[in-house]
Amino acid sequence: MHITYLFGNGLDLAWGLKTSYADFYKYLDALAKDNESLNNNLIYTKLLDDKNNHKIELWSDYEKRLGEITTIVTDDNKQKFEDDKMQLDLLLQNYLKIEESKIEMNSDESLNIIKSSFIELVRCHRPSDSNLVIKILNHYSGQEFYFDIISFNYTNTISLMFNHKENAISTLKIAQYPNGSLNSHLKSPFYLHGTLDDGQMIIGIDNNEQIANVSLRNDDFSYLMIKTNLLEESGYLHLEKFTQTINGSNVICIYGLSVGATDSTYWEIIKKRLLEDFTILVIYSYIAGYDQTQRHIAKDRRIREKIKNQFFENSNATDDEKNILKDKIIVEINHPLFTRDIIKDK
């Protein structure tokens, strides 16, 4: 039985790190005051216009915009565009290193946090969703449980929280599962898009269709822009490892990660796995400004359906696939997980 968690930038934000796209842009603005090369950066100039017009909010928006901005690329400035993207990638790396240095977490604390958070899997807001999770856990109750961790982040937050020995959670039970004396295991975290220290940070779009400049779609230029190409070029076989992990998963959880178009390849891999029996997806979605004291059935349903439809669209699900998947996806709204608050609430 494999339970896999996918983590995005929302985890860093939950720990108080200023790692949003808006935060990074403030950093760029400050640098631009005394940095002539940044002021002449083709991409930064376009993003400055977007910022002034309030067009970008999420990192997925930024990645999508990279593909759209390619309309300005010509034979004369192609090399400069590539250099300018590399400049922004390295500036992001420097900025995130500053932010990750601010987090403090000791081993005992992190272990308590992850144990408490894993248990929350069966504590959905809707009892019907909890029952669906329990049905899956019960089906695999005669197997030992393995927790796989996949990070879409670059910071070391995941390592600080999850780098424990595989048997660190051996006695953990979710409800009463796994059965009897069977153990639970925590596997080492896997950084899909690289880290701040390995020189393998992957930032880009999902496919050729997201490159607005049609003449560049079958050009070497695409290796700079498309994540799967960059993953292949790195030689680390990260996409293969991601696919293998997802194909072995029975419960897949997404936390702090938007199911945006620039990660469509990953969502399609997950979609294909969900079409198999006894496999579910739990999306932990954070809605800014959502008042837990003002919950309403209709409002919650609207949010759930919007997120499900986003997953369907960006995983290229057919109508027949949607009919199969609609009852295999749980959306949890502002469910507190993986921070110190989860301990305080016990």
XYZ file of C-alpha atoms in Angstrom:
346
model
C 0.000 0.000 0.000
C 1.565 3.275 -1.150
C 0.351 6.727 -0.117
C 2.085 9.474 -2.092
C 2.186 13.179 -1.201
C 3.025 15.826 -3.793
C 4.143 19.149 -2.311
C 4.264 22.580 -3.908
C 5.153 26.087 -2.829
C 2.148 26.155 -0.486
C 4.202 24.245 2.078
C 6.860 26.973 2.195
C 4.152 29.623 2.445
C 2.501 27.735 5.311
C 5.834 27.919 7.158
C 5.981 31.675 6.672
C 8.577 31.803 3.912
C 8.082 34.570 1.375
C 8.341 32.327 -1.671
C 5.310 33.422 -3.676
C 5.723 34.791 -7.176
C 4.745 38.243 -5.858
C 7.508 38.047 -3.229
C 10.093 37.134 -5.844
C 8.995 40.031 -7.988
C 9.533 42.448 -5.121
C 13.067 41.075 -4.900
C 13.574 41.662 -8.643
C 12.218 45.194 -8.359
C 14.721 46.004 -5.635
C 17.590 44.571 -7.685
C 16.518 46.375 -10.854
C 17.161 49.782 -9.294
C 20.919 49.230 -9.557
C 21.131 46.414 -12.108
C 21.384 47.481 -15.739
C 21.386 43.922 -17.111
C 18.141 43.112 -15.292
C 16.511 46.276 -16.609
C 17.484 45.135 -20.106
C 16.195 41.588 -19.522
C 13.564 40.864 -22.196
C 11.485 38.663 -19.899
C 11.670 40.938 -16.870
C 10.514 43.878 -18.997
C 7.407 41.955 -20.068
C 6.727 40.696 -16.548
C 6.964 44.252 -15.263
C 4.073 45.162 -17.549
C 2.128 42.172 -16.232
C 2.793 43.144 -12.643
C 1.591 46.680 -13.249
C -1.602 45.235 -14.726
C -2.058 42.656 -11.924
C -2.025 39.741 -14.350
C 0.121 37.205 -12.489
C -0.541 35.644 -9.078
C 0.807 32.072 -9.045
C 4.054 30.401 -10.076
C 2.042 28.422 -12.633
C 0.921 31.753 -14.109
C 4.567 32.809 -14.366
C 5.544 29.598 -16.145
C 2.622 29.877 -18.540
C 3.605 33.485 -19.265
C 7.120 32.377 -20.228
C 5.594 30.499 -23.127
C 3.434 33.441 -24.150
C 6.328 35.898 -24.091
C 8.121 33.878 -26.789
C 6.192 35.958 -29.334
C 8.965 38.558 -28.968
C 11.715 36.067 -29.885
C 13.409 36.482 -33.271
C 16.544 35.006 -34.804
C 18.372 38.139 -33.717
C 17.418 38.008 -30.018
C 16.938 34.257 -29.432
C 20.293 33.889 -27.677
C 19.562 36.911 -25.497
C 16.150 35.505 -24.529
C 17.800 32.250 -23.469
C 20.434 34.134 -21.468
C 17.756 36.322 -19.894
C 15.753 33.295 -18.760
C 18.886 31.769 -17.253
C 19.527 35.068 -15.453
C 16.048 34.985 -13.885
C 16.409 31.287 -12.989
C 19.643 32.003 -11.115
C 18.183 35.061 -9.403
C 15.288 32.899 -8.229
C 17.784 30.363 -6.910
C 19.595 33.070 -4.939
C 16.354 34.475 -3.570
C 15.026 31.095 -2.444
C 18.312 30.341 -0.680
C 17.810 33.502 1.360
C 14.293 32.433 2.271
C 15.036 28.791 3.086
C 17.703 29.891 5.588
C 14.915 31.330 7.732
C 13.159 28.065 8.520
C 13.909 26.264 11.781
C 12.662 22.770 12.495
C 14.134 20.075 14.732
C 13.862 16.344 14.094
C 11.429 15.546 16.918
C 9.139 18.387 15.923
C 9.069 17.425 12.250
C 8.342 13.791 13.074
C 5.398 14.782 15.265
C 4.091 17.055 12.521
C 4.169 14.427 9.796
C 2.617 11.736 12.011
C -0.212 14.076 12.986
C -0.698 15.172 9.371
C -0.767 11.661 7.919
C -3.525 10.708 10.348
C -5.641 13.569 8.982
C -6.112 11.587 5.758
C -9.307 10.048 7.131
C -10.547 13.279 8.741
C -12.114 14.918 5.724
C -14.642 17.712 6.118
C -17.337 15.536 4.543
C -17.918 12.117 6.182
C -18.641 10.625 2.752
C -15.104 11.561 1.671
C -13.660 10.060 4.857
C -15.545 6.852 4.091
C -14.009 6.734 0.612
C -10.505 7.006 2.098
C -11.270 4.316 4.678
C -12.587 2.038 1.932
C -9.241 2.256 0.146
C -7.216 1.797 3.348
C -9.338 -1.211 4.290
C -8.813 -2.772 0.865
C -5.038 -2.675 1.408
C -5.128 -3.231 5.176
C -3.300 -6.544 4.896
C -0.212 -4.809 3.458
C 2.424 -2.629 5.076
C 1.971 1.093 4.336
C 4.619 3.130 2.512
C 4.592 6.938 2.341
C 6.275 8.457 -0.730
C 7.150 12.171 -0.780
C 7.529 14.110 -4.049
C 8.502 17.783 -3.962
C 7.816 20.236 -6.771
C 9.700 22.774 -4.603
C 13.410 23.599 -4.676
C 13.883 24.600 -1.018
C 15.015 22.245 1.740
C 11.713 22.437 3.659
C 10.820 18.937 2.487
C 14.178 17.550 3.602
C 13.936 19.193 7.019
C 10.525 17.638 7.531
C 10.807 14.231 5.887
C 14.451 13.107 6.069
C 13.875 10.480 8.747
C 14.758 6.790 8.721
C 12.305 4.697 6.736
C 11.021 3.017 9.903
C 10.496 6.330 11.729
C 6.726 5.945 11.596
C 6.661 2.156 11.894
C 3.850 2.075 14.469
C 1.698 4.723 12.752
C -1.927 3.737 12.173
C -4.434 5.662 10.044
C -7.733 4.758 11.668
C -6.836 1.153 12.544
C -4.817 0.503 9.392
C -2.578 -1.278 8.492
C -3.835 -4.380 10.285
C -2.260 -5.960 13.322
C 1.503 -5.689 13.662
C 2.089 -4.540 10.093
C 4.308 -1.473 9.864
C 4.228 1.900 8.153
C 7.326 3.260 6.410
C 8.470 6.749 5.407
C 10.524 6.821 2.211
C 13.145 9.474 1.475
C 11.785 12.596 -0.286
C 12.273 13.006 -4.013
C 12.791 16.425 -5.628
C 11.150 16.217 -9.061
C 12.401 19.622 -10.238
C 15.786 19.609 -8.529
C 17.049 21.597 -5.561
C 18.809 24.894 -4.962
C 22.161 23.134 -4.652
C 22.257 20.508 -7.409
C 22.167 22.825 -10.431
C 19.077 21.012 -11.721
C 16.272 23.520 -11.068
C 13.509 22.961 -13.616
C 11.406 26.021 -14.502
C 9.285 26.107 -17.628
C 6.167 25.057 -19.497
C 4.640 21.664 -20.212
C 4.645 21.191 -23.965
C 5.201 22.705 -27.415
C 1.654 24.010 -27.650
C 2.414 26.394 -24.772
C 5.152 28.099 -26.822
C 3.233 30.934 -28.454
C 5.878 31.468 -31.142
C 5.020 28.576 -33.473
C 8.359 28.793 -35.307
C 10.187 27.810 -32.095
C 8.178 24.711 -31.242
C 10.469 22.263 -33.016
C 13.619 24.242 -32.376
C 16.464 23.564 -29.937
C 15.007 26.568 -28.117
C 12.290 24.280 -26.727
C 14.883 22.560 -24.533
C 15.149 25.758 -22.552
C 11.401 26.032 -22.108
C 9.777 22.592 -21.725
C 10.060 20.811 -18.378
C 10.156 17.277 -19.754
C 12.987 18.248 -22.107
C 14.901 19.824 -19.236
C 14.313 16.727 -17.110
C 15.662 14.535 -19.908
C 18.626 16.817 -20.440
C 19.518 16.646 -16.730
C 20.049 12.906 -17.039
C 18.613 12.268 -13.573
C 15.626 10.206 -14.852
C 13.290 12.218 -12.632
C 10.275 11.861 -14.928
C 10.752 8.103 -15.001
C 10.964 7.997 -11.202
C 7.852 10.176 -10.876
C 5.915 7.896 -13.234
C 7.058 4.777 -11.415
C 6.062 6.206 -8.035
C 2.626 7.338 -9.211
C 1.940 4.028 -10.953
C 2.595 2.261 -7.658
C 0.424 4.609 -5.594
C -2.988 3.796 -4.157
C -3.705 7.156 -2.512
C -2.256 10.307 -4.086
C -2.373 13.591 -2.149
C -1.615 17.043 -3.531
C -0.733 19.766 -1.020
C 0.163 23.403 -1.700
C 0.305 22.829 -5.430
C -1.984 24.251 -8.106
C -3.033 21.758 -10.774
C -2.033 24.200 -13.492
C -1.517 23.744 -17.233
C 2.289 23.957 -17.062
C 2.349 20.625 -15.192
C -0.122 18.816 -17.457
C 2.242 15.903 -18.107
C 2.222 15.054 -14.397
C -1.547 15.347 -14.055
C -2.026 13.065 -17.041
C 0.186 10.431 -15.415
C -1.906 10.714 -12.248
C -5.138 10.587 -14.259
C -4.111 7.318 -15.896
C -3.330 5.818 -12.509
C -6.694 6.951 -11.109
C -8.485 5.051 -13.863
C -7.316 1.873 -12.124
C -9.433 0.308 -9.359
C -8.933 1.224 -5.699
C -6.939 4.388 -6.325
C -7.989 7.890 -5.227
C -6.723 11.474 -5.321
C -6.989 13.948 -2.440
C -6.358 17.605 -3.323
C -5.687 19.829 -0.307
C -6.555 23.250 -1.672
C -5.878 26.569 0.041
C -8.342 29.350 -0.716
C -7.088 32.774 0.419
C -9.631 34.699 2.463
C -11.820 31.645 3.022
C -13.674 32.004 6.329
C -14.116 28.607 7.992
C -16.869 30.069 10.180
C -18.853 31.018 7.073
C -18.899 27.657 5.290
C -21.819 26.984 2.991
C -22.678 23.792 1.113
C -23.151 25.598 -2.197
C -19.939 27.615 -1.836
C -17.897 24.538 -0.941
C -19.368 22.600 -3.849
C -18.480 25.415 -6.244
C -14.849 25.337 -5.057
C -14.629 21.543 -5.259
C -16.076 21.435 -8.767
C -13.784 24.220 -9.974
C -10.689 22.370 -8.778
C -11.878 19.029 -10.152
C -12.603 20.625 -13.517
C -9.160 22.211 -13.511
C -7.642 18.776 -12.963
C -9.801 17.290 -15.738
C -8.836 20.048 -18.165
C -5.119 19.969 -17.445
C -4.908 16.167 -17.460
C -6.705 16.101 -20.841
C -9.486 13.903 -19.453
C -12.174 12.755 -21.879
C -15.854 12.819 -20.935
C -15.782 9.071 -20.301
C -12.729 9.469 -18.072
C -14.378 12.305 -16.156
C -17.340 10.041 -15.374
C -14.968 7.457 -13.914
C -12.848 9.962 -12.002
C -15.454 12.346 -10.577
C -16.076 10.150 -7.536
C -12.398 9.267 -7.044
C -11.212 12.815 -6.349
C -11.592 14.466 -2.941
C -11.046 18.202 -2.533
C -10.296 19.416 0.985
C -10.555 23.184 1.500
C -8.033 24.881 3.834
C -7.346 21.687 5.759
C -4.463 22.495 8.168
C -1.571 20.106 7.584
C 2.229 19.896 7.883
C 2.757 22.937 10.119
C 3.150 23.429 13.853
C -0.578 24.178 14.060
C -1.369 20.521 13.488
C 0.342 19.749 16.809
C -1.316 22.623 18.665
C -4.740 21.398 17.564
C -4.311 17.947 19.105
